[in-house]
Coordinates of N, CA and C in Angstrom, one line a residue:
M273 N -16.8 15.2 -34.0 CA -16.8 14.9 -32.6 C -17.2 13.5 -32.3
E274 N -18.3 13.0 -33.1 CA -18.7 11.7 -32.9 C -17.7 10.7 -33.2
R275 N -16.9 11.0 -34.4 CA -15.9 10.1 -34.8 C -14.8 10.0 -33.8
R276 N -14.4 11.2 -33.2 CA -13.4 11.2 -32.2 C -13.8 10.4 -31.0
G277 N -15.1 10.5 -30.6 CA -15.6 9.8 -29.5 C -15.5 8.3 -29.7
N278 N -15.8 7.9 -31.0 CA -15.7 6.4 -31.3 C -14.3 5.9 -31.2
V279 N -13.3 6.8 -31.7 CA -11.9 6.4 -31.7 C -11.5 6.3 -30.2
T280 N -11.9 7.2 -29.4 CA -11.5 7.2 -27.9 C -12.1 5.9 -27.3
S281 N -13.4 5.6 -27.6 CA -14.0 4.4 -27.1 C -13.3 3.2 -27.5
R282 N -12.9 3.1 -28.8 CA -12.2 1.9 -29.2 C -10.8 1.8 -28.5
S283 N -10.1 2.9 -28.4 CA -8.9 2.9 -27.7 C -9.0 2.5 -26.2
D284 N -10.0 2.9 -25.6 CA -10.3 2.5 -24.2 C -10.5 1.0 -24.1
Q285 N -11.3 0.4 -25.1 CA -11.6 -1.0 -25.1 C -10.3 -1.8 -25.4
V286 N -9.5 -1.3 -26.3 CA -8.2 -2.0 -26.5 C -7.3 -2.0 -25.3
R287 N -7.3 -0.9 -24.6 CA -6.5 -0.8 -23.4 C -7.1 -1.7 -22.3
L288 N -8.4 -1.8 -22.3 CA -9.0 -2.6 -21.3 C -8.6 -4.0 -21.3
F289 N -8.4 -4.5 -22.5 CA -8.0 -6.0 -22.7 C -6.5 -6.1 -22.8
A290 N -5.8 -5.2 -23.4 CA -4.4 -5.3 -23.6 C -3.6 -5.1 -22.3
Q291 N -4.0 -4.1 -21.5 CA -3.2 -3.7 -20.4 C -2.9 -4.8 -19.4
P292 N -3.9 -5.6 -18.9 CA -3.5 -6.7 -18.0 C -2.7 -7.8 -18.6
V293 N -2.9 -8.1 -19.9 CA -2.2 -9.1 -20.6 C -0.7 -8.7 -20.7
L294 N -0.4 -7.5 -21.1 CA 0.9 -7.0 -21.2 C 1.6 -7.0 -19.9
V295 N 0.9 -6.6 -18.8 CA 1.5 -6.5 -17.5 C 1.9 -8.0 -17.0
V296 N 1.0 -8.9 -17.2 CA 1.3 -10.3 -16.8 C 2.4 -10.9 -17.6
V297 N 2.4 -10.6 -18.9 CA 3.5 -11.2 -19.7 C 4.9 -10.6 -19.3
I298 N 4.9 -9.3 -19.2 CA 6.2 -8.7 -18.8 C 6.7 -9.1 -17.4
V299 N 5.8 -9.0 -16.5 CA 6.2 -9.4 -15.1 C 6.7 -10.9 -15.1
A300 N 5.9 -11.8 -15.7 CA 6.3 -13.2 -15.7 C 7.6 -13.4 -16.4
A301 N 7.8 -12.7 -17.5 CA 9.1 -12.8 -18.2 C 10.3 -12.4 -17.3
V302 N 10.1 -11.3 -16.6 CA 11.2 -10.8 -15.8 C 11.5 -11.7 -14.6
V303 N 10.4 -12.2 -14.0 CA 10.6 -13.1 -12.8 C 11.2 -14.4 -13.3
I304 N 10.7 -15.0 -14.4 CA 11.3 -16.2 -14.9 C 12.8 -16.1 -15.2
W305 N 13.1 -14.9 -15.9 CA 14.5 -14.7 -16.3 C 15.4 -14.6 -15.0
A306 N 14.9 -13.9 -14.0 CA 15.7 -13.7 -12.8 C 15.9 -15.1 -12.0
L307 N 14.8 -15.8 -11.9 CA 14.9 -17.1 -11.2 C 15.7 -18.1 -11.9
S308 N 15.7 -18.1 -13.2 CA 16.5 -19.1 -14.0 C 17.9 -18.6 -14.3
S309 N 18.3 -17.4 -13.8 CA 19.7 -17.0 -14.1 C 20.7 -17.6 -13.1
D310 N 21.9 -17.4 -13.4 CA 23.0 -18.0 -12.6 C 23.2 -17.0 -11.4
L311 N 22.5 -17.3 -10.3 CA 22.4 -16.3 -9.2 C 23.5 -16.7 -8.2
N312 N 24.1 -15.6 -7.6 CA 25.0 -15.8 -6.5 C 24.3 -16.1 -5.2
A313 N 25.0 -16.2 -4.1 CA 24.4 -16.6 -2.8 C 23.4 -15.5 -2.3
N314 N 23.8 -14.3 -2.4 CA 23.0 -13.2 -2.0 C 21.7 -13.1 -2.8
E315 N 21.8 -13.3 -4.1 CA 20.6 -13.2 -5.0 C 19.7 -14.4 -4.7
L316 N 20.3 -15.6 -4.4 CA 19.5 -16.8 -4.1 C 18.7 -16.6 -2.9
E317 N 19.3 -15.9 -1.9 CA 18.6 -15.6 -0.6 C 17.4 -14.7 -0.8
T318 N 17.5 -13.8 -1.8 CA 16.4 -12.8 -2.0 C 15.5 -13.1 -3.1
L319 N 16.0 -13.6 -4.2 CA 15.2 -13.9 -5.3 C 14.7 -15.4 -5.3
N320 N 13.8 -15.7 -4.5 CA 13.1 -17.0 -4.5 C 11.6 -16.7 -4.4
L321 N 10.9 -17.7 -4.9 CA 9.4 -17.5 -5.1 C 8.7 -17.2 -3.8
S322 N 9.2 -17.8 -2.7 CA 8.5 -17.5 -1.4 C 8.7 -16.1 -1.0
T323 N 9.9 -15.6 -1.1 CA 10.1 -14.2 -0.7 C 9.4 -13.2 -1.6
I324 N 9.4 -13.5 -2.9 CA 8.7 -12.6 -3.8 C 7.2 -12.6 -3.5
L325 N 6.6 -13.7 -3.3 CA 5.2 -13.8 -3.0 C 4.8 -13.1 -1.7
T326 N 5.7 -13.3 -0.7 CA 5.5 -12.7 0.6 C 5.5 -11.1 0.5
L327 N 6.5 -10.6 -0.2 CA 6.7 -9.1 -0.3 C 5.5 -8.6 -1.1
T328 N 5.1 -9.3 -2.2 CA 4.0 -8.8 -3.0 C 2.7 -8.8 -2.2
G329 N 2.5 -9.9 -1.4 CA 1.3 -9.9 -0.5 C 1.3 -8.8 0.5
Q330 N 2.5 -8.4 1.0 CA 2.6 -7.3 2.0 C 2.2 -6.0 1.2
H331 N 2.7 -5.9 0.0 CA 2.4 -4.6 -0.7 C 0.9 -4.5 -1.0
I332 N 0.3 -5.6 -1.4 CA -1.1 -5.6 -1.7 C -1.9 -5.3 -0.4
L333 N -1.5 -5.9 0.7 CA -2.2 -5.6 2.0 C -2.1 -4.2 2.4
I334 N -1.0 -3.5 2.2 CA -0.8 -2.1 2.5 C -1.8 -1.3 1.6
T335 N -1.8 -1.6 0.3 CA -2.7 -0.9 -0.6 C -4.2 -1.1 -0.2
L336 N -4.6 -2.3 0.1 CA -5.9 -2.6 0.5 C -6.3 -1.8 1.8
A337 N -5.4 -1.8 2.8 CA -5.7 -1.1 4.0 C -5.9 0.4 3.8
V338 N -5.0 0.9 3.0 CA -5.1 2.4 2.7 C -6.4 2.7 1.9
T339 N -6.7 1.8 1.0 CA -7.9 2.0 0.2 C -9.2 2.0 1.0
V340 N -9.3 1.0 1.9 CA -10.5 0.9 2.8 C -10.6 2.1 3.7
L341 N -9.5 2.5 4.3 CA -9.6 3.7 5.2 C -9.9 5.0 4.4
V342 N -9.3 5.1 3.2 CA -9.6 6.3 2.4 C -11.0 6.4 2.1
V343 N -11.6 5.3 1.7 CA -13.1 5.3 1.3 C -13.9 5.6 2.6
L344 N -13.6 4.9 3.7 CA -14.4 5.1 4.9 C -14.3 6.5 5.5
I345 N -13.1 7.2 5.2 CA -13.0 8.6 5.7 C -13.4 9.6 4.7
G346 N -12.9 9.4 3.4 CA -13.1 10.4 2.4 C -14.5 10.6 1.9
V347 N -15.2 9.5 1.7 CA -16.6 9.6 1.2 C -17.6 10.2 2.2
P348 N -17.6 9.7 3.4 CA -18.6 10.3 4.4 C -18.2 11.8 4.7
L349 N -16.9 12.0 4.8 CA -16.4 13.4 5.1 C -16.8 14.3 3.9
G350 N -16.6 13.9 2.7 CA -16.9 14.7 1.6 C -18.4 15.0 1.5
I351 N -19.2 14.0 1.8 CA -20.7 14.2 1.9 C -21.0 15.2 3.0
A352 N -20.5 15.0 4.1 CA -20.8 15.9 5.3 C -20.4 17.4 4.9
L353 N -19.3 17.6 4.2 CA -18.9 18.9 3.9 C -19.7 19.6 2.8
T354 N -20.6 18.9 2.2 CA -21.5 19.5 1.2 C -22.8 19.8 1.8
R355 N -23.0 19.4 3.1 CA -24.3 19.7 3.8 C -24.3 21.2 4.3
P356 N -25.4 21.9 4.3 CA -25.4 23.3 4.7 C -24.7 23.6 6.0
G357 N -24.9 22.8 7.0 CA -24.3 23.1 8.3 C -22.8 23.0 8.4
L358 N -22.2 22.2 7.5 CA -20.7 22.0 7.6 C -20.0 22.6 6.3
R359 N -20.7 23.2 5.4 CA -20.1 23.7 4.2 C -19.0 24.7 4.5
V360 N -19.2 25.5 5.5 CA -18.3 26.6 5.8 C -16.9 26.0 6.2
A361 N -16.9 24.7 6.7 CA -15.6 24.1 7.2 C -14.9 23.4 6.0
A362 N -15.5 23.3 4.9 CA -14.9 22.6 3.7 C -13.5 23.1 3.4
P363 N -13.3 24.5 3.3 CA -11.9 24.9 2.9 C -10.8 24.5 3.9
V364 N -11.2 24.3 5.2 CA -10.2 23.9 6.2 C -9.8 22.5 5.9
F365 N -10.7 21.6 5.7 CA -10.4 20.2 5.5 C -9.7 20.0 4.2
L366 N -10.1 20.7 3.1 CA -9.4 20.6 1.9 C -8.0 21.1 2.0
L367 N -7.8 22.1 2.8 CA -6.4 22.6 3.0 C -5.5 21.6 3.7
V368 N -6.1 20.9 4.7 CA -5.3 19.9 5.4 C -5.0 18.7 4.4
A369 N -6.0 18.3 3.6 CA -5.8 17.2 2.7 C -4.8 17.6 1.6
N370 N -4.8 18.9 1.2 CA -3.9 19.4 0.2 C -2.5 19.3 0.7
V371 N -2.3 19.7 2.0 CA -1.0 19.7 2.6 C -0.5 18.2 2.7
G372 N -1.4 17.3 3.0 CA -1.0 15.9 3.1 C -0.5 15.4 1.8
Q373 N -1.2 15.8 0.6 CA -0.7 15.3 -0.7 C 0.5 16.0 -1.2
A374 N 0.6 17.3 -0.8 CA 1.8 18.1 -1.3 C 3.1 17.7 -0.6
A375 N 3.0 17.2 0.6 CA 4.2 16.9 1.4 C 4.8 15.6 0.8
P376 N 6.1 15.5 0.8 CA 6.7 14.2 0.3 C 6.3 13.0 1.1
A377 N 5.9 11.9 0.4 CA 5.4 10.8 1.1 C 6.4 10.2 2.1
L378 N 7.7 10.2 1.7 CA 8.7 9.7 2.6 C 8.8 10.5 3.9
G379 N 8.7 11.9 3.7 CA 8.7 12.7 4.9 C 7.5 12.5 5.8
V380 N 6.3 12.3 5.3 CA 5.2 12.0 6.1 C 5.3 10.7 6.9
I381 N 5.8 9.6 6.2 CA 6.0 8.3 6.8 C 7.0 8.4 8.0
V382 N 8.2 9.1 7.7 CA 9.2 9.2 8.7 C 8.8 10.0 9.9
L383 N 8.1 11.1 9.6 CA 7.6 11.9 10.7 C 6.6 11.2 11.6
F384 N 5.7 10.4 10.9 CA 4.7 9.6 11.7 C 5.5 8.6 12.6
F385 N 6.5 8.0 12.0 CA 7.3 7.0 12.7 C 7.9 7.6 13.9
L386 N 8.6 8.8 13.7 CA 9.3 9.4 14.8 C 8.3 9.9 15.9
W387 N 7.1 10.2 15.5 CA 6.1 10.7 16.4 C 5.5 9.6 17.3
T388 N 5.2 8.5 16.6 CA 4.5 7.4 17.3 C 5.4 6.2 17.7
N389 N 6.6 6.1 17.1 CA 7.5 5.1 17.4 C 7.0 3.7 17.1
I390 N 6.0 3.6 16.2 CA 5.5 2.2 15.9 C 6.0 1.8 14.5
E391 N 6.1 0.5 14.3 CA 6.6 0.0 13.0 C 5.6 -0.9 12.4
G392 N 5.9 -1.3 11.1 CA 5.0 -2.3 10.5 C 3.9 -1.7 9.6
L393 N 2.9 -2.5 9.5 CA 1.8 -2.2 8.6 C 1.2 -0.8 8.9
W394 N 0.8 -0.6 10.1 CA 0.1 0.7 10.4 C 1.0 1.9 10.4
A395 N 2.3 1.6 10.6 CA 3.2 2.8 10.5 C 3.3 3.4 9.1
V396 N 3.0 2.6 8.1 CA 3.0 3.1 6.8 C 1.6 3.4 6.3
T397 N 0.6 2.6 6.7 CA -0.8 2.8 6.3 C -1.4 4.1 6.7
I398 N -1.2 4.5 7.9 CA -1.9 5.7 8.4 C -1.3 6.9 7.7
P399 N 0.0 7.1 7.6 CA 0.5 8.2 6.8 C 0.1 8.2 5.4
L400 N 0.0 7.0 4.7 CA -0.4 7.0 3.3 C -1.9 7.4 3.2
V401 N -2.7 7.1 4.2 CA -4.1 7.5 4.1 C -4.1 9.1 4.1
F402 N -3.3 9.7 4.9 CA -3.2 11.2 4.9 C -2.7 11.7 3.5
Y403 N -1.8 10.9 3.0 CA -1.2 11.3 1.7 C -2.1 11.1 0.5
T404 N -3.0 10.1 0.5 CA -3.8 9.8 -0.6 C -5.3 10.2 -0.5
L405 N -5.7 10.9 0.6 CA -7.1 11.2 0.9 C -7.7 12.2 -0.1
L406 N -6.9 13.2 -0.5 CA -7.4 14.3 -1.2 C -8.2 13.9 -2.5
P407 N -7.8 13.1 -3.4 CA -8.6 12.8 -4.6 C -10.0 12.3 -4.3
V408 N -10.2 11.4 -3.3 CA -11.5 10.9 -2.9 C -12.3 12.0 -2.2
L409 N -11.7 12.7 -1.3 CA -12.5 13.8 -0.6 C -12.9 14.9 -1.6
R410 N -12.0 15.3 -2.4 CA -12.3 16.4 -3.3 C -13.4 16.0 -4.4
N411 N -13.2 14.8 -4.9 CA -14.1 14.3 -6.0 C -15.5 14.1 -5.4
T412 N -15.6 13.6 -4.2 CA -16.9 13.4 -3.6 C -17.6 14.7 -3.5
M413 N -16.9 15.7 -3.0 CA -17.5 17.1 -2.9 C -17.9 17.6 -4.2
V414 N -17.0 17.6 -5.2 CA -17.3 18.1 -6.5 C -18.4 17.3 -7.2
G415 N -18.4 16.0 -7.0 CA -19.5 15.2 -7.6 C -20.8 15.5 -7.1
I416 N -21.0 15.8 -5.8 CA -22.3 16.1 -5.2 C -22.7 17.5 -5.6
R417 N -21.7 18.4 -5.6 CA -22.0 19.8 -5.9 C -22.4 20.1 -7.3
Q418 N -22.0 19.2 -8.2 CA -22.3 19.4 -9.6 C -23.7 18.9 -10.0
V419 N -24.4 18.2 -9.1 CA -25.7 17.7 -9.4 C -26.6 18.9 -9.7
D420 N -27.4 18.8 -10.8 CA -28.3 19.8 -11.2 C -29.3 20.2 -10.1
P421 N -29.3 21.4 -9.6 CA -30.3 21.8 -8.5 C -31.7 21.5 -8.9
T422 N -32.1 21.5 -10.2 CA -33.5 21.3 -10.5 C -33.8 19.8 -10.2
L423 N -32.9 18.9 -10.4 CA -33.1 17.5 -10.0 C -33.4 17.4 -8.5
I424 N -32.6 18.1 -7.7 CA -32.8 18.0 -6.3 C -34.2 18.6 -5.9
D425 N -34.5 19.8 -6.5 CA -35.8 20.4 -6.3 C -37.0 19.4 -6.7
A426 N -36.8 18.8 -7.8 CA -37.8 17.8 -8.3 C -38.0 16.7 -7.3
A427 N -36.9 16.2 -6.8 CA -36.9 15.0 -5.8 C -37.6 15.5 -4.6
R428 N -37.3 16.7 -4.1 CA -38.0 17.1 -2.9 C -39.4 17.4 -3.1
G429 N -39.7 17.8 -4.4 CA -41.1 18.1 -4.7 C -42.0 16.9 -4.7
I430 N -41.4 15.7 -4.9 CA -42.3 14.5 -4.9 C -42.2 13.9 -3.5
G431 N -41.7 14.6 -2.5 CA -41.8 14.2 -1.1 C -40.6 13.5 -0.6
M432 N -39.4 13.5 -1.3 CA -38.2 12.8 -0.7 C -37.6 13.6 0.4
S433 N -37.1 12.9 1.4 CA -36.4 13.6 2.5 C -35.0 13.9 2.1
S434 N -34.3 14.6 2.9 CA -32.9 15.0 2.6 C -32.0 13.8 2.4
G435 N -32.2 12.8 3.3 CA -31.5 11.5 3.1 C -31.8 10.8 1.9
G436 N -33.1 10.8 1.5 CA -33.5 10.1 0.3 C -32.9 10.8 -1.0
V437 N -32.9 12.1 -1.0 CA -32.3 12.8 -2.1 C -30.8 12.5 -2.2
L438 N -30.2 12.4 -1.1 CA -28.7 12.1 -1.1 C -28.5 10.7 -1.6
R439 N -29.3 9.7 -1.1 CA -29.1 8.3 -1.5 C -29.5 8.0 -3.0
R440 N -30.6 8.6 -3.4 CA -31.2 8.2 -4.7 C -30.9 9.2 -5.8
V441 N -30.4 10.4 -5.5 CA -30.2 11.4 -6.6 C -28.7 11.8 -6.6
E442 N -28.3 12.4 -5.4 CA -26.9 13.0 -5.4 C -25.8 12.0 -5.5
L443 N -25.8 11.0 -4.7 CA -24.7 10.0 -4.7 C -24.6 9.2 -6.0
P444 N -25.8 8.7 -6.5 CA -25.6 8.0 -7.8 C -25.0 8.9 -8.9
L445 N -25.4 10.1 -9.0 CA -24.8 11.0 -10.0 C -23.4 11.4 -9.7
A446 N -23.0 11.3 -8.5 CA -21.6 11.6 -8.1 C -20.6 10.4 -8.2
V447 N -21.2 9.2 -8.4 CA -20.4 8.0 -8.4 C -19.2 8.1 -9.4
P448 N -19.4 8.5 -10.6 CA -18.3 8.5 -11.6 C -17.1 9.3 -11.1
L449 N -17.4 10.5 -10.5 CA -16.3 11.3 -10.0 C -15.6 10.7 -8.8
I450 N -16.4 10.1 -7.9 CA -15.9 9.5 -6.7 C -15.0 8.3 -7.1
L451 N -15.4 7.5 -8.0 CA -14.6 6.4 -8.5 C -13.3 6.8 -9.2
A452 N -13.4 7.9 -9.9 CA -12.2 8.5 -10.5 C -11.2 8.9 -9.5
G453 N -11.7 9.5 -8.4 CA -10.8 9.9 -7.3 C -10.2 8.7 -6.6
L454 N -11.0 7.7 -6.4 CA -10.5 6.5 -5.8 C -9.5 5.8 -6.6
R455 N -9.6 5.8 -7.9 CA -8.6 5.2 -8.8 C -7.3 6.0 -8.7
T456 N -7.3 7.3 -8.6 CA -6.1 8.1 -8.4 C -5.5 7.7 -7.1
S457 N -6.3 7.6 -6.0 CA -5.7 7.3 -4.7 C -5.1 5.9 -4.7
L458 N -5.7 5.0 -5.4 CA -5.2 3.6 -5.4 C -3.8 3.6 -6.0
V459 N -3.6 4.3 -7.2 CA -2.3 4.3 -7.8 C -1.3 5.0 -7.0
L460 N -1.7 6.1 -6.3 CA -0.8 6.7 -5.4 C -0.3 5.8 -4.2
A461 N -1.3 5.0 -3.7 CA -1.0 4.1 -2.6 C 0.0 3.0 -3.0
V462 N -0.3 2.5 -4.2 CA 0.6 1.4 -4.7 C 2.1 1.9 -4.9
G463 N 2.2 3.1 -5.5 CA 3.5 3.7 -5.7 C 4.2 4.0 -4.4
T464 N 3.6 4.6 -3.5 CA 4.2 5.1 -2.3 C 4.4 3.9 -1.3
A465 N 3.7 2.8 -1.5 CA 3.9 1.7 -0.6 C 5.3 1.1 -0.7
T466 N 6.0 1.4 -1.8 CA 7.4 0.9 -1.9 C 8.3 1.5 -0.9
L467 N 7.8 2.6 -0.2 CA 8.6 3.2 0.9 C 8.4 2.5 2.3
A468 N 7.5 1.5 2.3 CA 7.1 0.9 3.6 C 8.3 0.3 4.3
F469 N 9.4 -0.1 3.5 CA 10.5 -0.8 4.1 C 11.2 0.1 5.1
F470 N 11.1 1.4 5.0 CA 11.7 2.3 5.9 C 11.2 2.2 7.3
V471 N 10.0 1.7 7.5 CA 9.4 1.5 8.9 C 9.1 0.0 9.1
N472 N 9.8 -0.9 8.4 CA 9.6 -2.3 8.6 C 8.2 -2.8 8.2
G473 N 7.7 -2.1 7.2 CA 6.3 -2.4 6.7 C 6.3 -3.5 5.6
G474 N 7.5 -3.9 5.1 CA 7.6 -4.9 4.1 C 7.3 -4.3 2.7
G475 N 6.8 -5.1 1.8 CA 6.5 -4.6 0.5 C 7.6 -4.7 -0.5
L476 N 7.3 -4.4 -1.8 CA 8.3 -4.6 -2.8 C 9.5 -3.7 -2.8
G477 N 9.3 -2.6 -2.0 CA 10.5 -1.7 -1.8 C 11.7 -2.4 -1.2
E478 N 11.4 -3.4 -0.5 CA 12.5 -4.2 0.2 C 13.4 -4.8 -0.9
L479 N 12.8 -5.3 -2.0 CA 13.7 -5.8 -3.1 C 14.5 -4.8 -3.7
I480 N 13.9 -3.6 -4.0 CA 14.7 -2.5 -4.6 C 15.8 -2.0 -3.7
D481 N 15.5 -1.9 -2.4 CA 16.5 -1.4 -1.4 C 17.6 -2.4 -1.3
T482 N 17.2 -3.7 -1.2 CA 18.3 -4.7 -1.0 C 19.2 -4.8 -2.3
G483 N 18.5 -4.7 -3.4 CA 19.3 -4.8 -4.7 C 20.3 -3.6 -4.8
Y484 N 19.8 -2.4 -4.3 CA 20.6 -1.2 -4.4 C 21.8 -1.3 -3.4
K485 N 21.5 -1.7 -2.2 CA 22.6 -1.7 -1.2 C 23.6 -2.8 -1.5
L486 N 23.2 -3.9 -2.1 CA 24.2 -5.0 -2.3 C 24.6 -5.1 -3.8
Q487 N 24.2 -4.0 -4.6 CA 24.6 -3.9 -6.0 C 24.2 -5.2 -6.8
L488 N 22.9 -5.6 -6.5 CA 22.3 -6.8 -7.2 C 21.3 -6.2 -8.2
N489 N 21.7 -6.1 -9.4 CA 20.8 -5.5 -10.4 C 19.6 -6.4 -10.7
S490 N 19.7 -7.7 -10.7 CA 18.6 -8.6 -10.9 C 17.5 -8.4 -9.9
V491 N 18.0 -8.2 -8.6 CA 17.0 -8.0 -7.5 C 16.2 -6.7 -7.7
M492 N 17.0 -5.6 -8.1 CA 16.3 -4.3 -8.3 C 15.4 -4.4 -9.5
Y493 N 15.8 -5.1 -10.6 CA 14.9 -5.3 -11.7 C 13.5 -5.9 -11.3
V494 N 13.6 -7.0 -10.6 CA 12.4 -7.7 -10.2 C 11.5 -6.9 -9.3
G495 N 12.1 -6.2 -8.3 CA 11.4 -5.3 -7.4 C 10.7 -4.2 -8.2
A496 N 11.4 -3.5 -9.1 CA 10.9 -2.4 -9.8 C 9.8 -2.8 -10.7
V497 N 10.0 -3.9 -11.5 CA 9.0 -4.4 -12.5 C 7.7 -4.9 -11.7
L498 N 7.9 -5.5 -10.6 CA 6.7 -6.0 -9.9 C 5.9 -4.8 -9.4
A499 N 6.6 -3.8 -8.8 CA 5.9 -2.6 -8.3 C 5.2 -1.9 -9.4
I500 N 5.8 -1.7 -10.6 CA 5.2 -1.0 -11.7 C 4.0 -1.9 -12.2
G501 N 4.2 -3.2 -12.3 CA 3.1 -4.1 -12.8 C 1.9 -4.0 -11.9
L502 N 2.2 -4.0 -10.6 CA 1.1 -3.9 -9.6 C 0.3 -2.6 -9.7
A503 N 1.0 -1.5 -9.9 CA 0.4 -0.2 -10.1 C -0.5 -0.2 -11.4
L504 N 0.0 -0.8 -12.5 CA -0.8 -0.8 -13.7 C -2.0 -1.7 -13.6
L505 N -1.9 -2.8 -12.8 CA -3.0 -3.7 -12.6 C -4.1 -3.0 -11.7
V506 N -3.6 -2.3 -10.7 CA -4.6 -1.5 -9.9 C -5.3 -0.5 -10.7
D507 N -4.5 0.2 -11.5 CA -5.2 1.2 -12.4 C -6.2 0.6 -13.3
W508 N -5.9 -0.6 -13.8 CA -6.8 -1.3 -14.7 C -8.1 -1.7 -13.9
L509 N -7.9 -2.2 -12.7 CA -9.0 -2.6 -11.9 C -9.9 -1.4 -11.6
G510 N -9.2 -0.2 -11.3 CA -10.0 1.0 -11.1 C -10.8 1.4 -12.3
G511 N -10.3 1.2 -13.5 CA -11.0 1.4 -14.8 C -12.2 0.5 -14.9
I512 N -12.0 -0.8 -14.5 CA -13.1 -1.7 -14.6 C -14.2 -1.3 -13.6
A513 N -13.8 -0.9 -12.4 CA -14.8 -0.5 -11.4 C -15.6 0.7 -11.9
E514 N -14.9 1.7 -12.5 CA -15.6 2.8 -13.1 C -16.7 2.4 -14.1
R515 N -16.4 1.4 -14.9 CA -17.3 1.0 -15.9 C -18.5 0.2 -15.3
V516 N -18.2 -0.7 -14.3 CA -19.2 -1.5 -13.8 C -20.1 -0.8 -12.8
L517 N -19.5 0.0 -11.9 CA -20.2 0.6 -10.8 C -20.8 2.0 -11.2
G518 N -20.3 2.6 -12.3 CA -20.9 3.9 -12.7 C -22.3 3.8 -13.2
P519 N -23.1 4.8 -12.9 CA -24.5 4.7 -13.4 C -24.6 4.8 -15.0
R520 N -25.4 4.0 -15.6 CA -25.6 4.0 -17.0 C -26.0 5.4 -17.5
G521 N -25.4 5.8 -18.6 CA -25.8 7.1 -19.3 C -25.2 8.3 -18.6
V522 N -24.3 8.1 -17.6 CA -23.6 9.2 -17.0 C -22.2 9.1 -17.2
S523 N -21.5 10.1 -17.7 CA -20.1 10.1 -17.9 C -19.4 11.2 -17.2

């Protein structure tokens, strides 16, 4: 078992350093190939550095907005639903979050657009928060519930208040699971943000859609590779956050 654990640890370390390098090399190679190819007028209009950076920036902005809202909603709500007074309501909120993730992301975005008639950043961000909330909400609840009750009793025995137990015992021990849920939500947000072009939200999906409609394979290649590369980088950053922010000695 110890040998298997060492092998897994070495594999994680190799992945930690190799993943971002491979992503940067592959994305740079595809972009350089596309920009240096003999492009026609339609490709020149779409495949230029300014457009690529703008769409990538929009994609990152959508992901950041979704992440911030998911953390601000999912973590406090998950904590509240583990408290004695609200524990009975937990199945209802989990059911709603399950429905949000089970529904097709495109359907959720289109329904929100038809309901509100708004376009742009928030037209895609709000539905994606609903779509990606479940991993953070569920992991926060599971992380707090799995704390050994004897530790909580010991903390209360030395005079800690309920808030102190939450801040100094329950939350620190739940952090690894909360971060794992956030990492899953981030990857979901990056992937589904490619649908933002349906509601004029921008993002790398515009490159894929334009390439498909105009039969421009080079444009589709660049859009797809950038979206995949961004998802892998976000996953890598999530892994770094788990290592840095997780409490020492807790796995």
